Tab-separated table of C-alpha atoms in Angstrom:
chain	number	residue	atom	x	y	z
A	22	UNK	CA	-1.329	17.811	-3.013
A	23	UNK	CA	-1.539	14.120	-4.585
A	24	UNK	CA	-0.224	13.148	-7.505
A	25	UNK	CA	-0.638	9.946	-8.535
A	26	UNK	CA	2.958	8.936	-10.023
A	27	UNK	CA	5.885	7.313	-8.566
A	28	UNK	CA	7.679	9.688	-7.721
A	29	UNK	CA	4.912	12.254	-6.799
A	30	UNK	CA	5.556	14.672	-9.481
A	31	UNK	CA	9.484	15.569	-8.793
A	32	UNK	CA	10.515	13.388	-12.087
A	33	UNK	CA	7.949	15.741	-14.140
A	34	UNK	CA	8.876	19.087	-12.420
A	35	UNK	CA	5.224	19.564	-11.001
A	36	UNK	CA	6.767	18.998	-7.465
A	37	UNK	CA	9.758	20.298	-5.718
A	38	UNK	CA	9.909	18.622	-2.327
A	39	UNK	CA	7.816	15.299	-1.668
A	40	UNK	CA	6.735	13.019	1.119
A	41	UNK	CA	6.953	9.442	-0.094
A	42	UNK	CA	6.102	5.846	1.574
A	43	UNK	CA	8.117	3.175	0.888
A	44	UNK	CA	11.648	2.765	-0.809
A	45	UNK	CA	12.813	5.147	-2.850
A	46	UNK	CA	15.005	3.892	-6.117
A	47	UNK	CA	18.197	4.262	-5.995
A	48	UNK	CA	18.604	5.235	-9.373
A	49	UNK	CA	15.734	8.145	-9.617
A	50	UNK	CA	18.364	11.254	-9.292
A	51	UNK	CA	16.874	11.859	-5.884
A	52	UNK	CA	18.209	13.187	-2.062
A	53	UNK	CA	15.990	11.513	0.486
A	54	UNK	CA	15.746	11.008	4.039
A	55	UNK	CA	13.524	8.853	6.222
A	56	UNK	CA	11.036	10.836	8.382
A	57	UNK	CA	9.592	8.406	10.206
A	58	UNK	CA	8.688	4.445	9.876
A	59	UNK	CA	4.640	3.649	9.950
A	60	UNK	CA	2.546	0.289	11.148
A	61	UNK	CA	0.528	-1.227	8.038
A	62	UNK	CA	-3.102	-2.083	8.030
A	63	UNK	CA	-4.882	-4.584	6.245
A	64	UNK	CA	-7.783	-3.529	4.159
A	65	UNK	CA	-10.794	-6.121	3.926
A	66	UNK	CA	-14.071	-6.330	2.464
A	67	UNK	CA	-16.465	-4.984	5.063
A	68	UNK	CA	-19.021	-7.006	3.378
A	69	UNK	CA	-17.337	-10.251	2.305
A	70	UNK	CA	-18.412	-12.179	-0.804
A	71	UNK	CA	-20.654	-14.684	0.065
A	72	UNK	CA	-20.097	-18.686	-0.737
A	73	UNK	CA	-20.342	-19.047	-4.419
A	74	UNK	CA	-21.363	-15.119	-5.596
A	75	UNK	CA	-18.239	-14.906	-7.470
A	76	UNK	CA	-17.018	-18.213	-8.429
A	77	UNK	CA	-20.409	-20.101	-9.049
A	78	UNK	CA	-20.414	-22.452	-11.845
A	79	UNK	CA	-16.710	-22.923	-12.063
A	80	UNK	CA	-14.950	-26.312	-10.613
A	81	UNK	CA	-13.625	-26.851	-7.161
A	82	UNK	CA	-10.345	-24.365	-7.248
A	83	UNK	CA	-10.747	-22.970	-10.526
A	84	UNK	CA	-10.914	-19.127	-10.404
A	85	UNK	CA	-14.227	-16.851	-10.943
A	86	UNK	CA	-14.709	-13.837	-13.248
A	87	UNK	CA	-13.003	-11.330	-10.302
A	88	UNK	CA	-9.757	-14.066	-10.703
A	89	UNK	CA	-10.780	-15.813	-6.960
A	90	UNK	CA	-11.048	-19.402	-6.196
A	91	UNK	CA	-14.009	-20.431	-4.007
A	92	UNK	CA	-11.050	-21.328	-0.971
A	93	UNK	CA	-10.132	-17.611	-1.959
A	94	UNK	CA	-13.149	-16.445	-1.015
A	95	UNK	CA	-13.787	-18.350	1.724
A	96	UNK	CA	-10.243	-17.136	2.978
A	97	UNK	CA	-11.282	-13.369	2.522
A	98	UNK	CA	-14.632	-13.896	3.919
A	99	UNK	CA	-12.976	-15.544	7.672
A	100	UNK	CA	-10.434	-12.961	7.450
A	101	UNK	CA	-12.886	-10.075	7.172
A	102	UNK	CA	-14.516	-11.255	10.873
A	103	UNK	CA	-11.440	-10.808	12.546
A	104	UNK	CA	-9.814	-7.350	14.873
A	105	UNK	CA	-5.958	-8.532	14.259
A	106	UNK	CA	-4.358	-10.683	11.507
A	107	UNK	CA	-0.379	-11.345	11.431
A	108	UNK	CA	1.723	-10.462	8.144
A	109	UNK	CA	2.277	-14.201	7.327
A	110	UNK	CA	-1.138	-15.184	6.983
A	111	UNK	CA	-1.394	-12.418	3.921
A	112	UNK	CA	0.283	-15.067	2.303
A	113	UNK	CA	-2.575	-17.208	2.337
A	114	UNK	CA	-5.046	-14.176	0.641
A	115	UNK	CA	-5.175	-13.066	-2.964
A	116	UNK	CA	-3.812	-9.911	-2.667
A	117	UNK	CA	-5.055	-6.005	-4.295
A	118	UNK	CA	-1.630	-4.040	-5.043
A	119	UNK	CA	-1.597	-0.259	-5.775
A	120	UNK	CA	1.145	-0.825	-8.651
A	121	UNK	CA	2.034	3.125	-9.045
A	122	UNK	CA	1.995	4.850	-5.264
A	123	UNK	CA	1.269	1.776	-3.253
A	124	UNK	CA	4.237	0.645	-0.207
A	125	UNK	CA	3.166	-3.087	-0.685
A	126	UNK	CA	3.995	-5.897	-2.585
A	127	UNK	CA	4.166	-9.504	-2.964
A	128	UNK	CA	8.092	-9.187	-2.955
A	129	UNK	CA	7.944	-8.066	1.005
A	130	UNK	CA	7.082	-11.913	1.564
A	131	UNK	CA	9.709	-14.681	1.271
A	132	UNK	CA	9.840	-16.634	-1.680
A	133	UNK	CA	7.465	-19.504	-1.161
A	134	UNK	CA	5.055	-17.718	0.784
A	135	UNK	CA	4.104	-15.036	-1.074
A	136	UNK	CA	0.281	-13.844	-1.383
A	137	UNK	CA	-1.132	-14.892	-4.822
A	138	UNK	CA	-1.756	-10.690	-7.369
A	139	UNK	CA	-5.165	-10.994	-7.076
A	140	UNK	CA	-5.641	-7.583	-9.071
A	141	UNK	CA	-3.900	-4.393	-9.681
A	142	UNK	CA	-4.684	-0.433	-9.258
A	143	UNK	CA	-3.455	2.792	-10.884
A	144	UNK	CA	-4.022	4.672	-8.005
A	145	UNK	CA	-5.330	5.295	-4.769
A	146	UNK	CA	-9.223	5.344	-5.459
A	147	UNK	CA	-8.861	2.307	-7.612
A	148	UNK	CA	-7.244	0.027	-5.065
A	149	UNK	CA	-10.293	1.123	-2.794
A	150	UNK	CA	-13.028	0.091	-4.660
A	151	UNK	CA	-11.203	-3.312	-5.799
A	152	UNK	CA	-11.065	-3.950	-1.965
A	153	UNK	CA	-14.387	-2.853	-1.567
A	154	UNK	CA	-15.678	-4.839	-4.176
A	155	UNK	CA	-14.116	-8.017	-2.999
A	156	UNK	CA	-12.015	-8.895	-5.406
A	157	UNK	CA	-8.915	-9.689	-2.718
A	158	UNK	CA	-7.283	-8.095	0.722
A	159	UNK	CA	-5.275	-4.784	0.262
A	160	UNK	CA	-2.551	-3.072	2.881
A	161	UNK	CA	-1.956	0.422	3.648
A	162	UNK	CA	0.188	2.648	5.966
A	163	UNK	CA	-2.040	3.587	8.986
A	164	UNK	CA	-2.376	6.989	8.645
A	165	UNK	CA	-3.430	6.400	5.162
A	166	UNK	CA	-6.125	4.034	6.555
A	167	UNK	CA	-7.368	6.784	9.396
A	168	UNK	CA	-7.841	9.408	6.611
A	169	UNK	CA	-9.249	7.318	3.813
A	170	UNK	CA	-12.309	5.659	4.888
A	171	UNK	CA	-14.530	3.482	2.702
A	172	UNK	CA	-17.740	2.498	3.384
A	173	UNK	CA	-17.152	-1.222	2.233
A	174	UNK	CA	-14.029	-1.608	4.256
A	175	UNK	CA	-12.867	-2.701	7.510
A	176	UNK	CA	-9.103	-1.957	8.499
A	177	UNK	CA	-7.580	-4.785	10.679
A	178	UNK	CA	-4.200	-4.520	12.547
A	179	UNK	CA	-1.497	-6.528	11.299
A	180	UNK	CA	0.996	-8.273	13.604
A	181	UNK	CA	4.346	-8.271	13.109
A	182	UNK	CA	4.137	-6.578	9.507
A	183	UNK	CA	7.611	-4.423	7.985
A	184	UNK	CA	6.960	-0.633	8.736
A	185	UNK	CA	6.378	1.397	6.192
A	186	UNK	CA	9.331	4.318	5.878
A	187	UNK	CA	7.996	7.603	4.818
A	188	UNK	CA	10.940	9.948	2.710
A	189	UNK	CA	11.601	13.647	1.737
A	190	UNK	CA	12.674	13.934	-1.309
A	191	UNK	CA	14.066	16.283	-3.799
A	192	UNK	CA	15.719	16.425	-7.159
A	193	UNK	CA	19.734	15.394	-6.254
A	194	UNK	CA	20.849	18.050	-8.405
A	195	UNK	CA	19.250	21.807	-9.361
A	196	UNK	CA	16.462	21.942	-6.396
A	197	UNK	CA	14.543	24.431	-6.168
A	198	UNK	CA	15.942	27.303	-3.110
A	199	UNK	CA	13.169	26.856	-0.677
A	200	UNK	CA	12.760	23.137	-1.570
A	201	UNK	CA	16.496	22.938	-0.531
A	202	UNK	CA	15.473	24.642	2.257
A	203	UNK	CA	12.264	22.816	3.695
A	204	UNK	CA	14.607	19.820	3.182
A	205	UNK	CA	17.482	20.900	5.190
A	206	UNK	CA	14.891	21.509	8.073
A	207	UNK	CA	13.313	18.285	7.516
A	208	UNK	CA	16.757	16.377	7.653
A	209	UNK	CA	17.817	18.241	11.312
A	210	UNK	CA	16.239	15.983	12.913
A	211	UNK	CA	15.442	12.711	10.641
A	212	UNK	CA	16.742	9.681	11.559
A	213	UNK	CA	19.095	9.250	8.133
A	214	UNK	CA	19.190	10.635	4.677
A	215	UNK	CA	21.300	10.220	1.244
């Protein structure tokens, strides 16, 4: 079941044992262990914006109503044509961030070269459609890609791009008995926990 929250419902009591992508905080009262580490895709605009749809009417680098400069666009559009695209050149892209459940964000890059916020998302669904609707280049797990199609977007392999680790969790203290117990199964064979 989704829930769209941090922490996948275990700080509100709706869950009891949760898969979650990317790094867990520290300082959330939680047991984890790392399952398994997955690639990251990036998420383009099947249907790019074309030259000027966006930013018409507003000076040579100056941003349009959707927060893009014309070289913005023009980025997103060359980038959309492409099969493979390495992790550095997301630097270059204004980028869409999932702010609540998503694994990426402009912190991954170093200092200097990180991608430009082009927008944010609340969720899922919303980080979807602002790909879709051009406003900037997302990235998502792979298996998150492979079961979330969209109509408007093209997945592209990225090169050379941080895996994404994927947790169990559960409250540290006062689990639930058969959440303790999923979790002990789940740790026999993980790679690390704490």
């Amino acid at each position: 079941m989704r829930r769209d929250s941090p922490l996948a419902g275990l700080e509100t009591g709706e869950s009891d044992v949760v898969v979650l992508r990317g790094e867990v905080p520290r300082d959330a009262g939680l047991r984890s262990t790392v399952l398994l580490h997955e690639p990251r895709v990036a998420a383009v605009p099947r249907t790019p914006l074309p030259a000027g749809s966006r930013t018409a009417g507003n000076p040579p680098g100056h941003a349009g109503k959707d927060g893009l400069t014309d070289a913005q666009a023009a980025a997103v559009r060359a980038v959309a044509r492409r099969r493979v695209l390495d992790w550095a050149g997301l630097a270059e892209l204004p980028l869409v961030v999932n702010t609540v459940t998503g694994a990426t964000r402009p912190e991954l890059w170093p200092t200097g070269r990180r991608p430009q916020l082009a927008c944010t998302a609340g969720n899922f669904d919303e980080w979807l459609e602002a790909v879709a609707a051009g406003h900037g280049v997302g990235v998502a797990p792979e298996p998150v890609a492979q079961r979330h199609t969209h109509p408007g977007i093209r997945y592209l392999r990225l090169k050379n791009a941080p895996a994404v680790p994927v947790h169990l969790a559960l409250p540290a203290r006062d689990a639930h008995p058969p959440a303790e117990r999923f979790f002990a199964l789940g740790t026999a064979d993980a790679p690390g926990g704490r």
